[in-house]
PDB file of C-alpha atoms in Angstrom:
ATOM      1  CA  UNK A   1       2.297  22.654  -2.000  1.00 50.00           C
ATOM      2  CA  UNK A   2       4.756  25.568  -1.773  1.00 52.00           C
ATOM      3  CA  UNK A   3       8.458  25.203  -0.954  1.00 51.00           C
ATOM      4  CA  UNK A   4       9.875  27.968   1.201  1.00 48.00           C
ATOM      5  CA  UNK A   5      13.299  29.039   2.379  1.00 48.00           C
ATOM      6  CA  UNK A   6      14.767  27.575   5.549  1.00 49.00           C
ATOM      7  CA  UNK A   7      14.551  30.958   7.336  1.00 55.00           C
ATOM      8  CA  UNK A   8      10.784  30.646   7.836  1.00 48.00           C
ATOM      9  CA  UNK A   9      10.182  31.235  11.571  1.00 62.00           C
ATOM     10  CA  UNK A  10       6.745  29.601  11.737  1.00 87.00           C
ATOM     11  CA  UNK A  11       6.432  26.657  14.160  1.00 94.00           C
ATOM     12  CA  UNK A  12       6.407  23.092  12.842  1.00 95.00           C
ATOM     13  CA  UNK A  13       3.194  21.153  12.247  1.00 96.00           C
ATOM     14  CA  UNK A  14       4.739  17.901  11.088  1.00 96.00           C
ATOM     15  CA  UNK A  15       8.097  16.479  10.006  1.00 96.00           C
ATOM     16  CA  UNK A  16       9.263  13.282   8.349  1.00 95.00           C
ATOM     17  CA  UNK A  17      12.402  11.836   6.780  1.00 94.00           C
ATOM     18  CA  UNK A  18      12.019  11.775   3.003  1.00 92.00           C
ATOM     19  CA  UNK A  19      14.329   9.474   1.059  1.00 85.00           C
ATOM     20  CA  UNK A  20      12.139   8.909  -1.983  1.00 80.00           C
ATOM     21  CA  UNK A  21      13.015  11.676  -4.429  1.00 65.00           C
ATOM     22  CA  UNK A  22      16.693  12.392  -3.860  1.00 61.00           C
ATOM     23  CA  UNK A  23      19.874  10.394  -3.449  1.00 71.00           C
ATOM     24  CA  UNK A  24      20.391  11.971  -0.028  1.00 82.00           C
ATOM     25  CA  UNK A  25      17.572  11.871   2.549  1.00 89.00           C
ATOM     26  CA  UNK A  26      16.118  15.153   3.724  1.00 92.00           C
ATOM     27  CA  UNK A  27      13.807  16.187   6.542  1.00 95.00           C
ATOM     28  CA  UNK A  28      10.528  17.580   5.260  1.00 95.00           C
ATOM     29  CA  UNK A  29       9.116  20.235   7.591  1.00 96.00           C
ATOM     30  CA  UNK A  30       5.438  21.149   7.328  1.00 96.00           C
ATOM     31  CA  UNK A  31       4.504  24.665   8.414  1.00 94.00           C
ATOM     32  CA  UNK A  32       1.596  27.023   7.927  1.00 93.00           C
ATOM     33  CA  UNK A  33       2.684  30.485   6.808  1.00 89.00           C
ATOM     34  CA  UNK A  34      -0.015  33.160   6.493  1.00 87.00           C
ATOM     35  CA  UNK A  35      -2.593  30.391   6.543  1.00 87.00           C
ATOM     36  CA  UNK A  36      -0.943  28.406   3.728  1.00 89.00           C
ATOM     37  CA  UNK A  37       0.585  24.980   4.352  1.00 89.00           C
ATOM     38  CA  UNK A  38       4.181  24.899   3.137  1.00 92.00           C
ATOM     39  CA  UNK A  39       6.944  22.315   2.854  1.00 93.00           C
ATOM     40  CA  UNK A  40      10.569  23.069   3.663  1.00 93.00           C
ATOM     41  CA  UNK A  41      13.398  20.560   3.253  1.00 92.00           C
ATOM     42  CA  UNK A  42      16.493  20.616   5.426  1.00 92.00           C
ATOM     43  CA  UNK A  43      19.544  18.419   5.762  1.00 90.00           C
ATOM     44  CA  UNK A  44      18.934  15.033   7.357  1.00 90.00           C
ATOM     45  CA  UNK A  45      21.795  13.503   9.345  1.00 88.00           C
ATOM     46  CA  UNK A  46      22.388  10.652  11.748  1.00 89.00           C
ATOM     47  CA  UNK A  47      24.609  11.840  14.581  1.00 88.00           C
ATOM     48  CA  UNK A  48      26.515  10.319  17.456  1.00 85.00           C
ATOM     49  CA  UNK A  49      28.756  11.609  20.235  1.00 85.00           C
ATOM     50  CA  UNK A  50      31.984  10.044  21.442  1.00 82.00           C
ATOM     51  CA  UNK A  51      34.201  10.956  24.350  1.00 83.00           C
ATOM     52  CA  UNK A  52      37.297  12.538  22.820  1.00 78.00           C
ATOM     53  CA  UNK A  53      39.762  10.389  24.777  1.00 79.00           C
ATOM     54  CA  UNK A  54      37.965   7.143  23.890  1.00 79.00           C
ATOM     55  CA  UNK A  55      37.687   8.157  20.246  1.00 75.00           C
ATOM     56  CA  UNK A  56      41.401   8.938  20.096  1.00 74.00           C
ATOM     57  CA  UNK A  57      42.243   5.489  21.426  1.00 76.00           C
ATOM     58  CA  UNK A  58      39.722   3.807  19.104  1.00 75.00           C
ATOM     59  CA  UNK A  59      41.055   5.611  16.031  1.00 71.00           C
ATOM     60  CA  UNK A  60      44.422   3.955  16.535  1.00 73.00           C
ATOM     61  CA  UNK A  61      42.762   0.566  16.096  1.00 72.00           C
ATOM     62  CA  UNK A  62      40.901   1.458  12.909  1.00 71.00           C
ATOM     63  CA  UNK A  63      41.635  -0.245   9.622  1.00 71.00           C
ATOM     64  CA  UNK A  64      42.227   1.955   6.541  1.00 76.00           C
ATOM     65  CA  UNK A  65      38.584   1.379   5.576  1.00 69.00           C
ATOM     66  CA  UNK A  66      37.484   2.434   9.059  1.00 67.00           C
ATOM     67  CA  UNK A  67      39.573   5.598   8.890  1.00 68.00           C
ATOM     68  CA  UNK A  68      38.016   6.466   5.530  1.00 70.00           C
ATOM     69  CA  UNK A  69      34.563   5.928   7.024  1.00 65.00           C
ATOM     70  CA  UNK A  70      35.410   8.202   9.938  1.00 65.00           C
ATOM     71  CA  UNK A  71      36.554  10.905   7.533  1.00 65.00           C
ATOM     72  CA  UNK A  72      33.273  10.589   5.615  1.00 63.00           C
ATOM     73  CA  UNK A  73      31.361  11.831   8.640  1.00 60.00           C
ATOM     74  CA  UNK A  74      31.663  15.522   9.366  1.00 55.00           C
ATOM     75  CA  UNK A  75      32.874  16.124  12.919  1.00 54.00           C
ATOM     76  CA  UNK A  76      31.089  19.206  14.214  1.00 51.00           C
ATOM     77  CA  UNK A  77      30.610  21.191  17.397  1.00 49.00           C
ATOM     78  CA  UNK A  78      33.847  19.752  18.678  1.00 51.00           C
ATOM     79  CA  UNK A  79      36.437  22.370  19.661  1.00 52.00           C
ATOM     80  CA  UNK A  80      39.641  20.797  20.876  1.00 55.00           C
ATOM     81  CA  UNK A  81      38.875  21.854  24.442  1.00 63.00           C
ATOM     82  CA  UNK A  82      35.563  19.932  24.382  1.00 74.00           C
ATOM     83  CA  UNK A  83      35.573  16.435  25.897  1.00 82.00           C
ATOM     84  CA  UNK A  84      33.129  15.351  23.184  1.00 81.00           C
ATOM     85  CA  UNK A  85      33.378  14.775  19.448  1.00 80.00           C
ATOM     86  CA  UNK A  86      30.211  14.685  17.386  1.00 82.00           C
ATOM     87  CA  UNK A  87      30.016  12.746  14.133  1.00 80.00           C
ATOM     88  CA  UNK A  88      27.391  13.383  11.478  1.00 83.00           C
ATOM     89  CA  UNK A  89      26.507  11.107   8.572  1.00 81.00           C
ATOM     90  CA  UNK A  90      24.117  11.630   5.677  1.00 81.00           C
ATOM     91  CA  UNK A  91      22.794   8.078   6.019  1.00 79.00           C
ATOM     92  CA  UNK A  92      22.025   5.956   9.041  1.00 80.00           C
ATOM     93  CA  UNK A  93      24.129   3.093   7.724  1.00 76.00           C
ATOM     94  CA  UNK A  94      27.232   5.304   7.873  1.00 72.00           C
ATOM     95  CA  UNK A  95      26.785   5.941  11.583  1.00 75.00           C
ATOM     96  CA  UNK A  96      26.084   2.271  12.277  1.00 76.00           C
ATOM     97  CA  UNK A  97      29.195   1.177  10.378  1.00 73.00           C
ATOM     98  CA  UNK A  98      31.217   3.729  12.319  1.00 73.00           C
ATOM     99  CA  UNK A  99      29.939   2.331  15.611  1.00 71.00           C
ATOM    100  CA  UNK A 100      30.990  -1.145  14.546  1.00 72.00           C
ATOM    101  CA  UNK A 101      34.389  -0.015  13.294  1.00 73.00           C
ATOM    102  CA  UNK A 102      35.302   2.076  16.337  1.00 72.00           C
ATOM    103  CA  UNK A 103      34.164  -0.399  18.981  1.00 72.00           C
ATOM    104  CA  UNK A 104      33.881   2.598  21.295  1.00 72.00           C
ATOM    105  CA  UNK A 105      30.759   3.547  23.202  1.00 78.00           C
ATOM    106  CA  UNK A 106      28.740   6.156  21.336  1.00 81.00           C
ATOM    107  CA  UNK A 107      26.193   8.440  22.963  1.00 85.00           C
ATOM    108  CA  UNK A 108      22.830   9.766  21.735  1.00 86.00           C
ATOM    109  CA  UNK A 109      23.115   7.609  18.623  1.00 84.00           C
ATOM    110  CA  UNK A 110      19.514   6.516  19.204  1.00 86.00           C
ATOM    111  CA  UNK A 111      18.219  10.082  18.745  1.00 91.00           C
ATOM    112  CA  UNK A 112      16.461  10.088  15.374  1.00 91.00           C
ATOM    113  CA  UNK A 113      17.237  12.884  12.849  1.00 93.00           C
ATOM    114  CA  UNK A 114      13.969  14.738  13.389  1.00 95.00           C
ATOM    115  CA  UNK A 115      14.333  14.891  17.158  1.00 94.00           C
ATOM    116  CA  UNK A 116      17.989  15.895  16.725  1.00 92.00           C
ATOM    117  CA  UNK A 117      16.937  18.751  14.407  1.00 94.00           C
ATOM    118  CA  UNK A 118      14.422  19.998  16.968  1.00 95.00           C
ATOM    119  CA  UNK A 119      17.056  19.850  19.732  1.00 91.00           C
ATOM    120  CA  UNK A 120      19.644  21.693  17.656  1.00 89.00           C
ATOM    121  CA  UNK A 121      17.326  24.416  16.339  1.00 91.00           C
ATOM    122  CA  UNK A 122      14.949  24.874  19.262  1.00 92.00           C
ATOM    123  CA  UNK A 123      12.068  24.920  16.784  1.00 93.00           C
ATOM    124  CA  UNK A 124       8.543  25.200  18.164  1.00 94.00           C
ATOM    125  CA  UNK A 125       5.645  22.828  17.515  1.00 95.00           C
ATOM    126  CA  UNK A 126       2.436  24.337  16.151  1.00 94.00           C
ATOM    127  CA  UNK A 127      -1.158  23.553  17.078  1.00 94.00           C
ATOM    128  CA  UNK A 128      -2.587  21.592  14.129  1.00 95.00           C
ATOM    129  CA  UNK A 129      -5.885  22.283  12.445  1.00 95.00           C
ATOM    130  CA  UNK A 130      -7.846  19.051  12.921  1.00 96.00           C
ATOM    131  CA  UNK A 131     -10.640  17.372  10.987  1.00 97.00           C
ATOM    132  CA  UNK A 132     -12.465  14.089  11.451  1.00 97.00           C
ATOM    133  CA  UNK A 133     -13.193  12.025   8.343  1.00 98.00           C
ATOM    134  CA  UNK A 134     -14.966   8.825   7.354  1.00 97.00           C
ATOM    135  CA  UNK A 135     -14.975   6.693   4.193  1.00 97.00           C
ATOM    136  CA  UNK A 136     -17.490   4.354   2.632  1.00 97.00           C
ATOM    137  CA  UNK A 137     -16.202   1.733   0.198  1.00 97.00           C
ATOM    138  CA  UNK A 138     -17.552  -0.948  -2.129  1.00 96.00           C
ATOM    139  CA  UNK A 139     -18.967  -3.665   0.144  1.00 94.00           C
ATOM    140  CA  UNK A 140     -18.579  -6.286  -2.598  1.00 94.00           C
ATOM    141  CA  UNK A 141     -14.856  -6.406  -1.860  1.00 95.00           C
ATOM    142  CA  UNK A 142     -13.995  -8.463   1.268  1.00 94.00           C
ATOM    143  CA  UNK A 143     -12.514  -6.596   4.220  1.00 93.00           C
ATOM    144  CA  UNK A 144      -9.183  -8.435   3.998  1.00 93.00           C
ATOM    145  CA  UNK A 145      -8.765  -6.788   0.561  1.00 95.00           C
ATOM    146  CA  UNK A 146     -10.034  -3.401   1.702  1.00 96.00           C
ATOM    147  CA  UNK A 147      -7.415  -1.389  -0.189  1.00 95.00           C
ATOM    148  CA  UNK A 148      -8.770  -2.826  -3.449  1.00 95.00           C
ATOM    149  CA  UNK A 149     -12.299  -1.517  -2.778  1.00 96.00           C
ATOM    150  CA  UNK A 150     -13.390   1.594  -4.627  1.00 97.00           C
ATOM    151  CA  UNK A 151     -14.181   4.558  -2.381  1.00 97.00           C
ATOM    152  CA  UNK A 152     -17.851   5.442  -2.753  1.00 98.00           C
ATOM    153  CA  UNK A 153     -18.135   8.454  -0.444  1.00 98.00           C
ATOM    154  CA  UNK A 154     -16.245  10.561   2.070  1.00 98.00           C
ATOM    155  CA  UNK A 155     -17.171  13.072   4.728  1.00 98.00           C
ATOM    156  CA  UNK A 156     -15.019  15.547   6.659  1.00 98.00           C
ATOM    157  CA  UNK A 157     -16.000  17.444   9.811  1.00 97.00           C
ATOM    158  CA  UNK A 158     -13.861  20.265  11.192  1.00 96.00           C
ATOM    159  CA  UNK A 159     -13.310  20.994  14.876  1.00 93.00           C
ATOM    160  CA  UNK A 160     -15.855  23.783  14.609  1.00 94.00           C
ATOM    161  CA  UNK A 161     -18.469  21.317  13.370  1.00 94.00           C
ATOM    162  CA  UNK A 162     -18.551  22.358   9.731  1.00 95.00           C
ATOM    163  CA  UNK A 163     -18.983  19.335   7.477  1.00 96.00           C
ATOM    164  CA  UNK A 164     -18.499  18.491   3.828  1.00 97.00           C
ATOM    165  CA  UNK A 165     -19.161  15.259   1.951  1.00 97.00           C
ATOM    166  CA  UNK A 166     -19.085  13.862  -1.558  1.00 97.00           C
ATOM    167  CA  UNK A 167     -20.359  10.744  -3.320  1.00 98.00           C
ATOM    168  CA  UNK A 168     -18.968   8.781  -6.268  1.00 97.00           C
ATOM    169  CA  UNK A 169     -20.876   9.757  -9.416  1.00 96.00           C
ATOM    170  CA  UNK A 170     -20.129   6.628 -11.460  1.00 95.00           C
ATOM    171  CA  UNK A 171     -18.242   3.350 -11.116  1.00 95.00           C
ATOM    172  CA  UNK A 172     -15.074   4.387 -12.962  1.00 95.00           C
ATOM    173  CA  UNK A 173     -11.479   5.125 -12.034  1.00 94.00           C
ATOM    174  CA  UNK A 174     -11.761   8.699 -13.261  1.00 93.00           C
ATOM    175  CA  UNK A 175     -14.838   9.349 -11.146  1.00 96.00           C
ATOM    176  CA  UNK A 176     -13.055   7.951  -8.088  1.00 97.00           C
ATOM    177  CA  UNK A 177      -9.998  10.098  -8.882  1.00 95.00           C
ATOM    178  CA  UNK A 178     -12.238  13.162  -9.027  1.00 96.00           C
ATOM    179  CA  UNK A 179     -13.850  12.133  -5.742  1.00 97.00           C
ATOM    180  CA  UNK A 180     -10.437  11.846  -4.042  1.00 97.00           C
ATOM    181  CA  UNK A 181      -9.221  15.068  -5.614  1.00 96.00           C
ATOM    182  CA  UNK A 182     -12.061  16.804  -3.800  1.00 97.00           C
ATOM    183  CA  UNK A 183     -11.094  15.069  -0.555  1.00 97.00           C
ATOM    184  CA  UNK A 184      -7.430  16.109  -0.690  1.00 97.00           C
ATOM    185  CA  UNK A 185      -8.238  19.619  -1.877  1.00 96.00           C
ATOM    186  CA  UNK A 186     -10.342  20.068   1.259  1.00 96.00           C
ATOM    187  CA  UNK A 187      -7.772  18.264   3.437  1.00 96.00           C
ATOM    188  CA  UNK A 188      -5.240  21.007   2.659  1.00 94.00           C
ATOM    189  CA  UNK A 189      -7.226  23.235   5.000  1.00 94.00           C
ATOM    190  CA  UNK A 190      -6.219  20.927   7.862  1.00 96.00           C
ATOM    191  CA  UNK A 191      -3.014  19.536   9.347  1.00 96.00           C
ATOM    192  CA  UNK A 192      -4.248  16.484  11.244  1.00 97.00           C
ATOM    193  CA  UNK A 193      -6.768  13.916   9.995  1.00 98.00           C
ATOM    194  CA  UNK A 194      -8.617  11.734  12.507  1.00 97.00           C
ATOM    195  CA  UNK A 195     -10.788   8.672  12.042  1.00 97.00           C
ATOM    196  CA  UNK A 196     -12.397   5.946  14.150  1.00 95.00           C
ATOM    197  CA  UNK A 197     -10.412   2.750  13.535  1.00 94.00           C
ATOM    198  CA  UNK A 198      -8.340   4.778  11.108  1.00 96.00           C
ATOM    199  CA  UNK A 199      -5.288   2.518  11.287  1.00 96.00           C
ATOM    200  CA  UNK A 200      -7.465  -0.485  10.656  1.00 95.00           C
ATOM    201  CA  UNK A 201      -9.410   0.921   7.719  1.00 96.00           C
ATOM    202  CA  UNK A 202      -9.634   4.581   6.650  1.00 97.00           C
ATOM    203  CA  UNK A 203      -5.915   5.454   6.645  1.00 97.00           C
ATOM    204  CA  UNK A 204      -4.606   2.510   4.571  1.00 97.00           C
ATOM    205  CA  UNK A 205      -7.590   2.749   2.215  1.00 97.00           C
ATOM    206  CA  UNK A 206      -7.275   6.472   1.414  1.00 97.00           C
ATOM    207  CA  UNK A 207      -3.502   6.136   0.966  1.00 97.00           C
ATOM    208  CA  UNK A 208      -3.705   3.036  -1.223  1.00 97.00           C
ATOM    209  CA  UNK A 209      -6.527   4.310  -3.429  1.00 97.00           C
ATOM    210  CA  UNK A 210      -4.777   7.664  -3.848  1.00 97.00           C
ATOM    211  CA  UNK A 211      -1.500   5.970  -4.830  1.00 95.00           C
ATOM    212  CA  UNK A 212      -3.237   3.608  -7.257  1.00 95.00           C
ATOM    213  CA  UNK A 213      -5.099   6.382  -9.053  1.00 94.00           C
ATOM    214  CA  UNK A 214      -2.112   8.751  -8.991  1.00 93.00           C
ATOM    215  CA  UNK A 215      -0.095   6.167 -10.921  1.00 88.00           C
ATOM    216  CA  UNK A 216      -2.657   6.286 -13.747  1.00 84.00           C
ATOM    217  CA  UNK A 217      -2.158   9.885 -14.801  1.00 70.00           C
ATOM    218  CA  UNK A 218       0.644   8.985 -17.215  1.00 65.00           C
ATOM    219  CA  UNK A 219      -1.282   6.202 -18.943  1.00 55.00           C
ATOM    220  CA  UNK A 220      -4.812   7.593 -19.041  1.00 51.00           C
ATOM    221  CA  UNK A 221      -5.801   7.457 -22.746  1.00 58.00           C
ATOM    222  CA  UNK A 222      -8.808   9.721 -22.231  1.00 61.00           C
ATOM    223  CA  UNK A 223      -6.703  12.748 -21.266  1.00 56.00           C
ATOM    224  CA  UNK A 224      -5.053  14.893 -23.922  1.00 60.00           C
ATOM    225  CA  UNK A 225      -1.330  15.364 -23.084  1.00 58.00           C
ATOM    226  CA  UNK A 226      -1.830  19.134 -23.150  1.00 57.00           C
ATOM    227  CA  UNK A 227      -4.469  18.819 -20.464  1.00 55.00           C
ATOM    228  CA  UNK A 228      -2.768  16.082 -18.445  1.00 54.00           C
ATOM    229  CA  UNK A 229      -1.701  18.477 -15.717  1.00 53.00           C
ATOM    230  CA  UNK A 230      -5.359  19.311 -15.119  1.00 67.00           C
ATOM    231  CA  UNK A 231      -6.461  15.687 -14.773  1.00 82.00           C
ATOM    232  CA  UNK A 232      -7.497  14.324 -11.365  1.00 88.00           C
ATOM    233  CA  UNK A 233      -4.808  11.663 -11.744  1.00 88.00           C
ATOM    234  CA  UNK A 234      -2.141  14.352 -12.028  1.00 88.00           C
ATOM    235  CA  UNK A 235      -3.524  16.146  -8.967  1.00 90.00           C
ATOM    236  CA  UNK A 236      -3.365  12.941  -6.911  1.00 93.00           C
ATOM    237  CA  UNK A 237       0.210  12.354  -8.080  1.00 91.00           C
ATOM    238  CA  UNK A 238       1.141  15.550  -6.263  1.00 91.00           C
ATOM    239  CA  UNK A 239      -0.416  14.441  -2.961  1.00 94.00           C
ATOM    240  CA  UNK A 240       1.933  13.132  -0.272  1.00 95.00           C
ATOM    241  CA  UNK A 241      -0.080  11.735   2.689  1.00 96.00           C
ATOM    242  CA  UNK A 242       3.028  11.928   4.874  1.00 95.00           C
ATOM    243  CA  UNK A 243       2.530  15.689   5.051  1.00 96.00           C
ATOM    244  CA  UNK A 244      -0.478  15.201   7.341  1.00 97.00           C
ATOM    245  CA  UNK A 245      -0.632  14.021  10.931  1.00 97.00           C
ATOM    246  CA  UNK A 246      -2.867  10.960  11.370  1.00 97.00           C
ATOM    247  CA  UNK A 247      -4.648   9.997  14.584  1.00 96.00           C
ATOM    248  CA  UNK A 248      -6.780   6.902  15.137  1.00 96.00           C
ATOM    249  CA  UNK A 249      -9.493   7.877  17.630  1.00 92.00           C
ATOM    250  CA  UNK A 250     -10.239   4.239  18.400  1.00 91.00           C
ATOM    251  CA  UNK A 251      -6.685   3.548  19.572  1.00 91.00           C
ATOM    252  CA  UNK A 252      -6.645   6.781  21.577  1.00 88.00           C
ATOM    253  CA  UNK A 253     -10.007   5.973  23.156  1.00 85.00           C
ATOM    254  CA  UNK A 254      -8.836   2.473  23.991  1.00 83.00           C
ATOM    255  CA  UNK A 255      -5.679   3.687  25.700  1.00 83.00           C
ATOM    256  CA  UNK A 256      -7.571   6.271  27.758  1.00 81.00           C
ATOM    257  CA  UNK A 257     -10.767   4.404  28.618  1.00 75.00           C
ATOM    258  CA  UNK A 258     -10.410   0.628  28.540  1.00 64.00           C
ATOM    259  CA  UNK A 259      -7.294   0.010  30.607  1.00 61.00           C
ATOM    260  CA  UNK A 260      -8.372   1.626  33.827  1.00 58.00           C
ATOM    261  CA  UNK A 261      -7.861  -0.216  37.089  1.00 59.00           C
ATOM    262  CA  UNK A 262     -11.406   0.542  38.143  1.00 56.00           C
ATOM    263  CA  UNK A 263     -14.170  -1.313  36.335  1.00 54.00           C
ATOM    264  CA  UNK A 264     -16.402   1.746  36.681  1.00 52.00           C
ATOM    265  CA  UNK A 265     -13.979   3.731  34.542  1.00 50.00           C
ATOM    266  CA  UNK A 266     -13.916   1.252  31.679  1.00 54.00           C
ATOM    267  CA  UNK A 267     -16.055   2.152  28.721  1.00 55.00           C
ATOM    268  CA  UNK A 268     -17.271   0.166  25.730  1.00 58.00           C
ATOM    269  CA  UNK A 269     -15.478   0.675  22.434  1.00 56.00           C
ATOM    270  CA  UNK A 270     -18.841   1.007  20.708  1.00 57.00           C
ATOM    271  CA  UNK A 271     -19.099   4.334  18.905  1.00 54.00           C
ATOM    272  CA  UNK A 272     -22.346   5.824  20.210  1.00 56.00           C
ATOM    273  CA  UNK A 273     -21.983   9.361  18.924  1.00 49.00           C
TER     274      UNK A 273
END
């Protein structure tokens, strides 16, 4: 995945708050530039607005610790003539502590960082490239332990109807890692992955099996250190499922077809096609 500068004008396919790799959370923005999916990281902040007069009164009641907390949040977009003051904190806990310390009504504090970024920048949302996928796993493992079951096969069908599939060649971790490497390599052609009962099965399984196998690339004794970067375990370690949009067709179908007021409009959840 390529990292690009923040000046990229392409519309946004997906965005999520990432607080795993750095001490300060960032917003990861997924775009497609010249057909290539890219990741851009921008500042992530938790903001709130206060009426200037109320904030002035509340500041007089702050303890020294509260005043230090207020100073820790950058006040922006607040010329003296504006009736509003906007606070911005690098972590959500900072804004929450400020709310508690001020005891003054804040506004738009419930707007999450991603929505706030879209409001501030006016960024556009892109049409995602979609694909439908299905998994088959080891039936010897009970369903309540589904994430422990080895993936035996996968299939992906694009919106245009083109399909690809692959089958596990042998019952080993390396073979499964190679199988999933093929899945994710193909998935990079798409932006949104759909499945029937995805939330109940396919999504947690593909994420869990990918994470389990990705963790093995540093301890795999069969891979020479010089070739470790080429191993399927290393490839999976570079996959971040959060970069894709995920849609469960079963839940969508249920919302649209099984809650109608008219009985004639209700449809069975059975997948007939």
